JSON list of C-alpha atoms in Angstrom, two decimals:
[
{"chain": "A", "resi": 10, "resn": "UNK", "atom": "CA", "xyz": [18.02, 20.58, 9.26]},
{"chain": "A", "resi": 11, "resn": "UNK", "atom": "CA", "xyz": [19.45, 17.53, 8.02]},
{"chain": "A", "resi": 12, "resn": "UNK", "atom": "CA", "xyz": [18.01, 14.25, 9.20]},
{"chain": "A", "resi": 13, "resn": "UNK", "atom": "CA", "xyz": [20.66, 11.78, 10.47]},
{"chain": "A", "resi": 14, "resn": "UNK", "atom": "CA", "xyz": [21.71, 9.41, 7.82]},
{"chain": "A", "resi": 15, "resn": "UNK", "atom": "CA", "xyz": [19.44, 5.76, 8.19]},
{"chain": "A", "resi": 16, "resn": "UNK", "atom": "CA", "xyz": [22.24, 3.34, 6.70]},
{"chain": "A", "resi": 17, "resn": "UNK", "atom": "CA", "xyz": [23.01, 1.84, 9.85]},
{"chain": "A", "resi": 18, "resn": "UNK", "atom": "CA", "xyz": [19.45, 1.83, 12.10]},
{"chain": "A", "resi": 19, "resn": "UNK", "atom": "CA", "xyz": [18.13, -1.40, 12.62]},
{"chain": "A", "resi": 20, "resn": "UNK", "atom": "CA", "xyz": [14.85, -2.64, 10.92]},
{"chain": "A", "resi": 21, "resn": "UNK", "atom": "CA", "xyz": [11.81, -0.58, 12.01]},
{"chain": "A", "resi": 22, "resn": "UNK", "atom": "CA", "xyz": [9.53, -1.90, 14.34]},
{"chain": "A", "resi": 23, "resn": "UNK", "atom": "CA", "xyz": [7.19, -0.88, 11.43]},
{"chain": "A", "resi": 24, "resn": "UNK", "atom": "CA", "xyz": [8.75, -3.59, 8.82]},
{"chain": "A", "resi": 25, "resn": "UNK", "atom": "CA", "xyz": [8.25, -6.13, 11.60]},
{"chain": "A", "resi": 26, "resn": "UNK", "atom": "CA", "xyz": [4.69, -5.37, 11.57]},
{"chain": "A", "resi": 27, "resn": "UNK", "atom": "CA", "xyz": [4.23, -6.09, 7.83]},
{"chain": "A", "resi": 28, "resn": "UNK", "atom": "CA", "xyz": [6.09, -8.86, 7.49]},
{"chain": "A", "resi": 29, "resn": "UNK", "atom": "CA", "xyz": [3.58, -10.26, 10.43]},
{"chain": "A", "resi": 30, "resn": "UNK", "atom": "CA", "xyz": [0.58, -8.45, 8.20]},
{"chain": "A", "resi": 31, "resn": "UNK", "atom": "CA", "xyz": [1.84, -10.29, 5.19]},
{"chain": "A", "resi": 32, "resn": "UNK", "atom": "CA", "xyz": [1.46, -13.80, 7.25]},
{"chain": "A", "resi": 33, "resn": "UNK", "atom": "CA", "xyz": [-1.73, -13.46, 7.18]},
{"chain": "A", "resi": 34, "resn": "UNK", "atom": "CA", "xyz": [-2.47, -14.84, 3.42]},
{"chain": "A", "resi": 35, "resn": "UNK", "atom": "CA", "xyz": [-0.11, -18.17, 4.53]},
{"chain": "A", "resi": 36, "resn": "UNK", "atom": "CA", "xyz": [-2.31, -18.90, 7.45]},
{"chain": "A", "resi": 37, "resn": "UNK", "atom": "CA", "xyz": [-5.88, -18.18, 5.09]},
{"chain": "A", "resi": 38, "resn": "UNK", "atom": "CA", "xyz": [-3.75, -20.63, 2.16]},
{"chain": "A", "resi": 39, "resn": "UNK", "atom": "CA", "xyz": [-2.48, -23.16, 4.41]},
{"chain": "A", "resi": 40, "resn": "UNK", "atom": "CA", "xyz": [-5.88, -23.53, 6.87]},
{"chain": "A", "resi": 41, "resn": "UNK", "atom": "CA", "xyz": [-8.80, -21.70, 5.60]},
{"chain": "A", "resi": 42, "resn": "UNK", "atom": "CA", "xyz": [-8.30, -22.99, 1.57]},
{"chain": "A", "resi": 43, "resn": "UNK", "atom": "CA", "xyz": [-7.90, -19.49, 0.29]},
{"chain": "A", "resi": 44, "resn": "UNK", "atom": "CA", "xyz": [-7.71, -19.55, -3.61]},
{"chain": "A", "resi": 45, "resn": "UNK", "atom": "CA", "xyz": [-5.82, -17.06, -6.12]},
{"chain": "A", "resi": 46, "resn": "UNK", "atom": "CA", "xyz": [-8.79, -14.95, -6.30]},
{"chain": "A", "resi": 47, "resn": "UNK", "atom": "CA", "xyz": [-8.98, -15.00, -2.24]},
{"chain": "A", "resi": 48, "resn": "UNK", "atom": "CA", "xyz": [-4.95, -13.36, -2.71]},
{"chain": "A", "resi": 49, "resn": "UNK", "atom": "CA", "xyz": [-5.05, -11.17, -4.84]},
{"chain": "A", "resi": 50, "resn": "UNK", "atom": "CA", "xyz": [-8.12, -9.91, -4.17]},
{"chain": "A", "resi": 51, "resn": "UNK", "atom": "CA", "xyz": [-6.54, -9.05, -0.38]},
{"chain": "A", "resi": 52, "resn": "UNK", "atom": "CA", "xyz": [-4.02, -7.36, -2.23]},
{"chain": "A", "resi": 53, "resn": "UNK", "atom": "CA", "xyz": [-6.31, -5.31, -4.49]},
{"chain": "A", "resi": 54, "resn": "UNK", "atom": "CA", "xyz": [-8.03, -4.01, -0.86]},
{"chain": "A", "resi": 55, "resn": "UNK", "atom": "CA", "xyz": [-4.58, -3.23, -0.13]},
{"chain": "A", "resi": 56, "resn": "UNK", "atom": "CA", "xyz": [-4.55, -0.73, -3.01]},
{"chain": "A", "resi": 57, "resn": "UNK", "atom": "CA", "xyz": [-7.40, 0.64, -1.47]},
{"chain": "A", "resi": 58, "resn": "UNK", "atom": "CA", "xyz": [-5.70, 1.29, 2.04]},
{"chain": "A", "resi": 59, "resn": "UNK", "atom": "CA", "xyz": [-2.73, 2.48, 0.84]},
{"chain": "A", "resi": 60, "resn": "UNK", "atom": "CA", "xyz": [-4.78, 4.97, -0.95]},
{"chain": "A", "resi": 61, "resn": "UNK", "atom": "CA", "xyz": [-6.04, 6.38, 2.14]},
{"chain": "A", "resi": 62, "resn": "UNK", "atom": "CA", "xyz": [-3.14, 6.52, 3.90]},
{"chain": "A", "resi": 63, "resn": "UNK", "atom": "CA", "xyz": [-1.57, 8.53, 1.31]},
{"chain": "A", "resi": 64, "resn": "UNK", "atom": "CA", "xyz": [-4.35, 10.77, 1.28]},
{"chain": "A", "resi": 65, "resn": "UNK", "atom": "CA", "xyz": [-4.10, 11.27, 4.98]},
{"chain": "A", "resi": 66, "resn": "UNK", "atom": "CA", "xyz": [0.27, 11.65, 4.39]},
{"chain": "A", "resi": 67, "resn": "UNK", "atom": "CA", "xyz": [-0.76, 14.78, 2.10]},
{"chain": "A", "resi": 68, "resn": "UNK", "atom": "CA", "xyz": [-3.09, 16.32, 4.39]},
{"chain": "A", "resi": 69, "resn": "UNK", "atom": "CA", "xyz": [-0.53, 16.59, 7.47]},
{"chain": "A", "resi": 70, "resn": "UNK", "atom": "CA", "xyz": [2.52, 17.28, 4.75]},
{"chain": "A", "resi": 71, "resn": "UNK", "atom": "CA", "xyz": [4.27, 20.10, 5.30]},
{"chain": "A", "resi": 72, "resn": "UNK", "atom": "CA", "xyz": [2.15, 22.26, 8.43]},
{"chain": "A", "resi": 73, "resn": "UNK", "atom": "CA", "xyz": [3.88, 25.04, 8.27]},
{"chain": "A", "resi": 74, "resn": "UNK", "atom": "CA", "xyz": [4.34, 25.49, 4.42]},
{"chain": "A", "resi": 75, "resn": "UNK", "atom": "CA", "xyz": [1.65, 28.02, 3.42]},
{"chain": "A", "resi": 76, "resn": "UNK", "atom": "CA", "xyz": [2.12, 27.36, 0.24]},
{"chain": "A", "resi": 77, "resn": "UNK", "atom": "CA", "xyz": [1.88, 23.83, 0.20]},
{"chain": "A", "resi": 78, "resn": "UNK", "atom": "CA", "xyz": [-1.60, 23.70, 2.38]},
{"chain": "A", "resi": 79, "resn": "UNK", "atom": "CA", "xyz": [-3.14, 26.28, 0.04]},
{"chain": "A", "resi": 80, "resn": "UNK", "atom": "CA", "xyz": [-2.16, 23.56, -2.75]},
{"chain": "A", "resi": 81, "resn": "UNK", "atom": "CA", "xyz": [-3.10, 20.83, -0.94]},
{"chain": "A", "resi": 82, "resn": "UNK", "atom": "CA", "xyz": [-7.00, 22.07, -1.56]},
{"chain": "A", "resi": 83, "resn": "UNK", "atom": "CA", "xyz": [-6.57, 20.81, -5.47]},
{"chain": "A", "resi": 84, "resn": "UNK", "atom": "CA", "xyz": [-3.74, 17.98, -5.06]},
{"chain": "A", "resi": 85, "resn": "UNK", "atom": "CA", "xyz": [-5.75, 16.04, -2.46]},
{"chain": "A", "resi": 86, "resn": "UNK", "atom": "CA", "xyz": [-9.17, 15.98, -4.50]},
{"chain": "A", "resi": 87, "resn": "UNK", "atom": "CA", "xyz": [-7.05, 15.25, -7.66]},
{"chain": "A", "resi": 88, "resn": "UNK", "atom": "CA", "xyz": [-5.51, 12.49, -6.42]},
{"chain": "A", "resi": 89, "resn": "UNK", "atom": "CA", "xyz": [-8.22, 10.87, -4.79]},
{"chain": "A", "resi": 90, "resn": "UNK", "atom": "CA", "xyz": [-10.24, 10.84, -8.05]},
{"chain": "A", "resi": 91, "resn": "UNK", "atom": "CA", "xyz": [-7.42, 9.82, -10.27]},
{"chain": "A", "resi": 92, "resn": "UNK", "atom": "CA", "xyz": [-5.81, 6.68, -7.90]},
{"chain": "A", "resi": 93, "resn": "UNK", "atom": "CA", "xyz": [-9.32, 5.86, -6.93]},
{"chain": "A", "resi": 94, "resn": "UNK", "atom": "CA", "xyz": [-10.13, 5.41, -10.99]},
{"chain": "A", "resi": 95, "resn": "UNK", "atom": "CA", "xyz": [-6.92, 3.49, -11.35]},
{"chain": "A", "resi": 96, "resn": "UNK", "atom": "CA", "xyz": [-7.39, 1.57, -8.06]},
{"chain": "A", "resi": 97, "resn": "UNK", "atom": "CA", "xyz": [-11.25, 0.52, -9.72]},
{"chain": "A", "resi": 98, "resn": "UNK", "atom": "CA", "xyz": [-9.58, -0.41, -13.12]},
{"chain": "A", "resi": 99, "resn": "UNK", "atom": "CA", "xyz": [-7.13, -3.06, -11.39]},
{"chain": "A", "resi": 100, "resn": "UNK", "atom": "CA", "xyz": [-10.08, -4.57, -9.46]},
{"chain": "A", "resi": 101, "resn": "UNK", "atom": "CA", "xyz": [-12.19, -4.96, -12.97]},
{"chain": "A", "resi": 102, "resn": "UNK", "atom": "CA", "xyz": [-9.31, -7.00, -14.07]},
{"chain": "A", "resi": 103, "resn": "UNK", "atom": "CA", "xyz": [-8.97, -9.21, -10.95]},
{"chain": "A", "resi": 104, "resn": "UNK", "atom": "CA", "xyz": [-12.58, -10.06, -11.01]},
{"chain": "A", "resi": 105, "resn": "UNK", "atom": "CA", "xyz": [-13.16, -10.49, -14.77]},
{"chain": "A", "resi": 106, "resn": "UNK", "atom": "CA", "xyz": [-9.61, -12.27, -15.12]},
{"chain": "A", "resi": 107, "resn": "UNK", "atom": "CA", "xyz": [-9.89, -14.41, -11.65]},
{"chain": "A", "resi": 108, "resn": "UNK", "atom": "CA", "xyz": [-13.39, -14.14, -10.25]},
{"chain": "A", "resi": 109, "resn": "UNK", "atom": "CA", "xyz": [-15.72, -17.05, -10.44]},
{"chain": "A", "resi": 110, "resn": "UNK", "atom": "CA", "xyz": [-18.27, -15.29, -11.68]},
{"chain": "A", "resi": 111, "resn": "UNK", "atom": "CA", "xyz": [-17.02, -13.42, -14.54]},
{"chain": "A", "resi": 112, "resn": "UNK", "atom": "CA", "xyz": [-16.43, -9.23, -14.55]},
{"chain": "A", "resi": 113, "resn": "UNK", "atom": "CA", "xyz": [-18.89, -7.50, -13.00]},
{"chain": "A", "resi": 114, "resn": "UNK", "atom": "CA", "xyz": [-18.40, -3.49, -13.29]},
{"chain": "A", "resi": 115, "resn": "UNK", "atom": "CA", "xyz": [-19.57, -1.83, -9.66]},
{"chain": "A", "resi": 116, "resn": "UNK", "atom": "CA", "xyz": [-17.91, -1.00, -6.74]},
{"chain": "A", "resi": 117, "resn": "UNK", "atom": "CA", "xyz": [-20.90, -2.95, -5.24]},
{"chain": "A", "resi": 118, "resn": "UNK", "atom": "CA", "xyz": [-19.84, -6.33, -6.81]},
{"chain": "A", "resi": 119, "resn": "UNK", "atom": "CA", "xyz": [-16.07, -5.81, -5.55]},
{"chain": "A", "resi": 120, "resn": "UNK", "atom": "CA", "xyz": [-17.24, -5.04, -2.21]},
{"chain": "A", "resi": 121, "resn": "UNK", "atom": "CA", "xyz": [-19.78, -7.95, -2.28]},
{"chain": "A", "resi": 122, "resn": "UNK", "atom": "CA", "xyz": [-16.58, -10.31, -3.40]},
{"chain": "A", "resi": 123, "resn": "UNK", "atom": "CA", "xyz": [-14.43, -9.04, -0.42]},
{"chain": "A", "resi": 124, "resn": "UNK", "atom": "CA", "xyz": [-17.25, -10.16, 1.96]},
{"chain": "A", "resi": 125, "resn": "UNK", "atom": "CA", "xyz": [-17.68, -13.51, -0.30]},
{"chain": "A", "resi": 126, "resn": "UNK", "atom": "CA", "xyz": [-13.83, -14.72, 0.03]},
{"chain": "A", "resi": 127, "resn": "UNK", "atom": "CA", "xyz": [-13.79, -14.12, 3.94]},
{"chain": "A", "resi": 128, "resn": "UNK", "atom": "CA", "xyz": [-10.51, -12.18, 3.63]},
{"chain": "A", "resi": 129, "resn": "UNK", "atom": "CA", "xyz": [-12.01, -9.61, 6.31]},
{"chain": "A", "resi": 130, "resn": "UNK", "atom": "CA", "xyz": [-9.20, -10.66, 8.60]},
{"chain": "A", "resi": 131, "resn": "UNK", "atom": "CA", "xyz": [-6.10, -10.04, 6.14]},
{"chain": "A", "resi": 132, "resn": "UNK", "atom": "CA", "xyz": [-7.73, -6.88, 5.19]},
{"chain": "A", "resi": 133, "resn": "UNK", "atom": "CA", "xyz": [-7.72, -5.59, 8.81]},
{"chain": "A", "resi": 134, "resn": "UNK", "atom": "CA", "xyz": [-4.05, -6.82, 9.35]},
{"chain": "A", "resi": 135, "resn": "UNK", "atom": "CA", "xyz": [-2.76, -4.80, 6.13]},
{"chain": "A", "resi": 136, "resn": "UNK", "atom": "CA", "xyz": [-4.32, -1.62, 7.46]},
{"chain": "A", "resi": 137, "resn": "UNK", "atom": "CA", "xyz": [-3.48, -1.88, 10.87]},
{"chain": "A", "resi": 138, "resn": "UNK", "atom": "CA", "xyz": [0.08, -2.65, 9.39]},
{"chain": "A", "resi": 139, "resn": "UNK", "atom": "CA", "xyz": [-0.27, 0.48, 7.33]},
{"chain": "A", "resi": 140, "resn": "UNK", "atom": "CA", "xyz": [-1.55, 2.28, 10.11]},
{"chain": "A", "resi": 141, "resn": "UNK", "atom": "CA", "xyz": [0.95, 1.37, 12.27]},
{"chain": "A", "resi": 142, "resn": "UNK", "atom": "CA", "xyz": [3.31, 3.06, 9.65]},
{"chain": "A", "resi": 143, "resn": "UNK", "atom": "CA", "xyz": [1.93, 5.99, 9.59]},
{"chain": "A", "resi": 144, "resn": "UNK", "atom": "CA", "xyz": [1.76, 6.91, 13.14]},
{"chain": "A", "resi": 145, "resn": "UNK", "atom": "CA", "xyz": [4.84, 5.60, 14.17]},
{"chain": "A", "resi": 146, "resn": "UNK", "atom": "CA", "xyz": [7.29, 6.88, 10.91]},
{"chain": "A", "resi": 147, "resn": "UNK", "atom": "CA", "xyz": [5.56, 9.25, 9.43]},
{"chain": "A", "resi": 148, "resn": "UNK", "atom": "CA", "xyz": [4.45, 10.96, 12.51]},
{"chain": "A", "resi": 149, "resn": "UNK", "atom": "CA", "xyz": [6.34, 9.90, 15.01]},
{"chain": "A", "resi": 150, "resn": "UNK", "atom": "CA", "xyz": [9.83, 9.90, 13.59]},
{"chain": "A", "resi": 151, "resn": "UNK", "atom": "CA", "xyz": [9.00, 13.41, 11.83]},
{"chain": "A", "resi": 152, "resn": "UNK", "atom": "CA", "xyz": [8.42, 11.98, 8.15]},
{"chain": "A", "resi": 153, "resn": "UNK", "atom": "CA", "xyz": [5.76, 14.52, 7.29]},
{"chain": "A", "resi": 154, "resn": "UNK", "atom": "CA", "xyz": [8.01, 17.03, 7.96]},
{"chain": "A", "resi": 155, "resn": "UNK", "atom": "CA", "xyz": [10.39, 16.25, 5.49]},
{"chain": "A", "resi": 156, "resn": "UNK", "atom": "CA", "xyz": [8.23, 15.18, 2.42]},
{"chain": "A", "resi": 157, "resn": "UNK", "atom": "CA", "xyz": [5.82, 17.06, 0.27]},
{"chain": "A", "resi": 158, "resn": "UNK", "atom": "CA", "xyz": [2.78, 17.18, -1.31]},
{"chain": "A", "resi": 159, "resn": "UNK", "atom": "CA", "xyz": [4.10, 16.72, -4.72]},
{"chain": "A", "resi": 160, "resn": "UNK", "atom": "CA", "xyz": [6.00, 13.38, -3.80]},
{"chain": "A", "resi": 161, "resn": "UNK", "atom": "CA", "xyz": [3.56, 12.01, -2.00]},
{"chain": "A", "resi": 162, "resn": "UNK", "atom": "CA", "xyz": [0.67, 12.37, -4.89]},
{"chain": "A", "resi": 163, "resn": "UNK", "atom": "CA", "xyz": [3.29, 9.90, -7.27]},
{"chain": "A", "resi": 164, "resn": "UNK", "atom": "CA", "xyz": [4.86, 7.79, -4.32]},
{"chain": "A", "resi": 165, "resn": "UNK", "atom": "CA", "xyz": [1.77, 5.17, -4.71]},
{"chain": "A", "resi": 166, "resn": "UNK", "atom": "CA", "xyz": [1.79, 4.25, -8.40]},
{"chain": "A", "resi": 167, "resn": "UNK", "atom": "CA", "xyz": [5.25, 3.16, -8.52]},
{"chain": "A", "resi": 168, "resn": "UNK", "atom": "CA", "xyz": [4.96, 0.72, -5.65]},
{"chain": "A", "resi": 169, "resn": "UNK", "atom": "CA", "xyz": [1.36, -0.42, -6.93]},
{"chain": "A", "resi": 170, "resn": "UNK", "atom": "CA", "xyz": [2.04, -0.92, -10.36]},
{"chain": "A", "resi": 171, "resn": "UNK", "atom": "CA", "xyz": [5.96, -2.85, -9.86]},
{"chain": "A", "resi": 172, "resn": "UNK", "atom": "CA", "xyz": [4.20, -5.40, -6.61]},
{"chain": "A", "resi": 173, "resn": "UNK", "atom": "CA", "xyz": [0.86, -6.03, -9.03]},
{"chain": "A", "resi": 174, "resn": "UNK", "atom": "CA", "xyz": [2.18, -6.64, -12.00]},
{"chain": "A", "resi": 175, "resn": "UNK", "atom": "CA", "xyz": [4.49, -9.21, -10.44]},
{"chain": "A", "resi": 176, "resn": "UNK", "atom": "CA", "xyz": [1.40, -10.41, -8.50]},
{"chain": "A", "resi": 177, "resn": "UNK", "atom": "CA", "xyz": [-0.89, -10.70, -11.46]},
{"chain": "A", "resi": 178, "resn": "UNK", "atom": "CA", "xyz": [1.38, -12.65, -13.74]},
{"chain": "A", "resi": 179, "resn": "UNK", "atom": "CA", "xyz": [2.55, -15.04, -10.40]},
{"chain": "A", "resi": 180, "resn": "UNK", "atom": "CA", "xyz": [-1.77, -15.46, -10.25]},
{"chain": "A", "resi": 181, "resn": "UNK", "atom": "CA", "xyz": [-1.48, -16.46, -13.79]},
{"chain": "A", "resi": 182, "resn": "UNK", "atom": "CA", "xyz": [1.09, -18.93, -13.16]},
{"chain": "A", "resi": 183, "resn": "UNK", "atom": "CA", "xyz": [-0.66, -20.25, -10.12]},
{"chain": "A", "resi": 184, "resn": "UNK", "atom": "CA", "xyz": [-3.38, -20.49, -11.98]},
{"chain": "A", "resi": 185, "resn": "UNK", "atom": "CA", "xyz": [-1.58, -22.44, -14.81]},
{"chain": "A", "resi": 186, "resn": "UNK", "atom": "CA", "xyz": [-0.51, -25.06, -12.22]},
{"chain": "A", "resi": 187, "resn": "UNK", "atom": "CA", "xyz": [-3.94, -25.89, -10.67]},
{"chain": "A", "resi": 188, "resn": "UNK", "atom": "CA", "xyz": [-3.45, -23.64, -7.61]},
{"chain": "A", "resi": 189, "resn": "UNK", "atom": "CA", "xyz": [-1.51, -25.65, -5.03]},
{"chain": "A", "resi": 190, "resn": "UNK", "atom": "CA", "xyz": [-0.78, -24.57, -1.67]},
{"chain": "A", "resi": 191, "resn": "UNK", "atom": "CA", "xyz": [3.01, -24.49, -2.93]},
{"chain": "A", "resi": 192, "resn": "UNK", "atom": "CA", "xyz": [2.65, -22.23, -5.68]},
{"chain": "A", "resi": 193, "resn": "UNK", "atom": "CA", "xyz": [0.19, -19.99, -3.41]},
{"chain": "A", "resi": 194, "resn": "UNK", "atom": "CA", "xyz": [3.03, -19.78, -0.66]},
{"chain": "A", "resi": 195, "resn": "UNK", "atom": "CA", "xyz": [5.78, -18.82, -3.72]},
{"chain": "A", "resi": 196, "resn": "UNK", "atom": "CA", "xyz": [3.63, -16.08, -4.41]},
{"chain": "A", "resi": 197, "resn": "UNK", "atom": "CA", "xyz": [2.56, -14.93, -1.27]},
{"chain": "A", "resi": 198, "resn": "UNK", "atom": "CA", "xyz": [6.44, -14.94, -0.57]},
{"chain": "A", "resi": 199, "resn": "UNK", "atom": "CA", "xyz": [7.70, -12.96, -3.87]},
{"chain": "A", "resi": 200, "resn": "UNK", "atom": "CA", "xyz": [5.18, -10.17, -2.64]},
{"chain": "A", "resi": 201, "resn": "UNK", "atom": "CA", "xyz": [6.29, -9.86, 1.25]},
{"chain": "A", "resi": 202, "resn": "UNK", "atom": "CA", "xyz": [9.74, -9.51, -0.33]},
{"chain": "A", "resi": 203, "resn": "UNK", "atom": "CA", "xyz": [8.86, -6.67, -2.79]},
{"chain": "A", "resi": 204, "resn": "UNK", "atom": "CA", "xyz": [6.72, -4.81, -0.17]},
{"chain": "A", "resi": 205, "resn": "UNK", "atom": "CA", "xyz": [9.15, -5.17, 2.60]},
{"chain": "A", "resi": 206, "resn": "UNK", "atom": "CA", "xyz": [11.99, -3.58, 0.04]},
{"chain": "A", "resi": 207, "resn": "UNK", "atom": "CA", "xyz": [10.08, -1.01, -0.92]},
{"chain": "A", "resi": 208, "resn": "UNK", "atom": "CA", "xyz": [8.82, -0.28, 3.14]},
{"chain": "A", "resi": 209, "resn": "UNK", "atom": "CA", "xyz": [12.53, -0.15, 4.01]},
{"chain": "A", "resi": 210, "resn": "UNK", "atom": "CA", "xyz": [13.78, 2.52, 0.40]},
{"chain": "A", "resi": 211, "resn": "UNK", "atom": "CA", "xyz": [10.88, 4.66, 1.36]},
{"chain": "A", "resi": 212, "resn": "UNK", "atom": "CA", "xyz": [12.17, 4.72, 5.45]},
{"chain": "A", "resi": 213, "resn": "UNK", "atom": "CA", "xyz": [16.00, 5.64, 4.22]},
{"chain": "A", "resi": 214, "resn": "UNK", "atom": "CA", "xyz": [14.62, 8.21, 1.49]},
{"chain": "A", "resi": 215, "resn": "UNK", "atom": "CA", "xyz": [12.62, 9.92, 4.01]},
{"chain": "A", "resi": 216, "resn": "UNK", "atom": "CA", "xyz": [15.12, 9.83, 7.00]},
{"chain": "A", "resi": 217, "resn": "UNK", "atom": "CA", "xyz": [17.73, 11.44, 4.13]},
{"chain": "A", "resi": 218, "resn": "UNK", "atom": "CA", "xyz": [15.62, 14.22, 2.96]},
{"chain": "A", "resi": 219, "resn": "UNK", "atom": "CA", "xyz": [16.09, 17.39, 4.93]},
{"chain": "A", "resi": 220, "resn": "UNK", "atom": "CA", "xyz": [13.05, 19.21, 6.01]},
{"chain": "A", "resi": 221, "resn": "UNK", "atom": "CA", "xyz": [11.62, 22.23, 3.93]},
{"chain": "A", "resi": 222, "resn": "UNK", "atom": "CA", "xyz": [11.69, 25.50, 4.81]},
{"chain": "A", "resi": 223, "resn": "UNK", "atom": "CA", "xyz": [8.70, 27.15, 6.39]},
{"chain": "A", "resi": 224, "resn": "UNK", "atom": "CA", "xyz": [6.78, 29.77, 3.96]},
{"chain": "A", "resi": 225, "resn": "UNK", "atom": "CA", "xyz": [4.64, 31.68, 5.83]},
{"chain": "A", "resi": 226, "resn": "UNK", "atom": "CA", "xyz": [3.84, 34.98, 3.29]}
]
């Protein structure tokens, strides 16, 4: 069955959520001297959380779809290995680009630079934004129902790829201008704009889509 059209419900509690998650970075620029490197390393660990979300999305896809659970066994492994890859590749390139202490290739060294920049907080807001997502839309309003395993293992690298390139060359240009609070705020901005727009396409898409049918032989 049809889902019933989403052009006229009000913003989801959920985009409420990560517009407050998204404060977070102002309050770390504007009282705690975060730097670029503090952003968009918050943003890489975003990557990160998304990742497992997603992973979690395809697991619960589709119960009753036989089919699609049997797949799931290959997809799920696949994708963890291939956006975890990609999700280490864009971290090399914040630290060696915007790191103070020049690339350093480990998981340990991005892990020890999370701890470093004291972004613990901002990191705990995005997933408890993303979180809050998941149970409430995806669960909740019956999303899982309606997608599939084969969306969901492309949904993230659009989004990724579109918000970090903007936020990459905006950390350039922040960069460029000696890193003032302004400039920081611009970017911070630019970013909650992009995620929020792409929070809301994903909420109509999924509402729109009717749900499978079961296969159960």
């Amino acid at each position: 069955m049809a889902s019933r059209p989403a052009a006229d419900r009000p913003v989801p509690p959920s985009a409420l959520v990560l517009i407050g998650a998204n404060a977070i970075p102002l309050l770390g620029v504007m009282f705690f001297q975060w730097t670029v490197f503090s952003i968009l390393l918050l943003y890489w660990s975003e990557n990160v959380v998304v990742g497992v979300f997603n992973i979690l999305r395809m697991a619960v896809a589709e119960p009753r779809n036989i089919a699609a659970n049997a797949g799931k066994l290959f997809l799920i492994p696949f994708f963890t290995v291939h956006y975890g890859m990609f999700t280490f590749v864009h971290g090399m390139f914040v630290l060696a680009l915007f790191g103070p202490g020049g690339p350093s290739m480990s998981p340990a060294a991005l892990l020890a630079a999370v701890r470093a920049a004291g972004i613990g907080y901002g990191v705990l807001a995005i997933a408890l934004s993303h979180g809050f997502s998941f149970v409430h839309n995806y669960l909740g309003s019956g999303e899982y129902q309606r997608t599939s395993t084969s969306a969901l293992m492309a949904q993230p690298y659009a989004r990724v790829v579109v918000l970090h390139i903007t936020i990459l060359a905006g950390g350039f240009l922040t960069q460029a201008v000696g890193a003032p609070a302004l400039a920081l705020v611009v970017l911070i901005a630019a970013k909650t704009g992009i995620d929020l727009r792409a929070h809301l396409a994903e909420r109509r898409k999924w509402a729109l889509v009717p749900a499978p049918i079961a296969q159960n032989a």
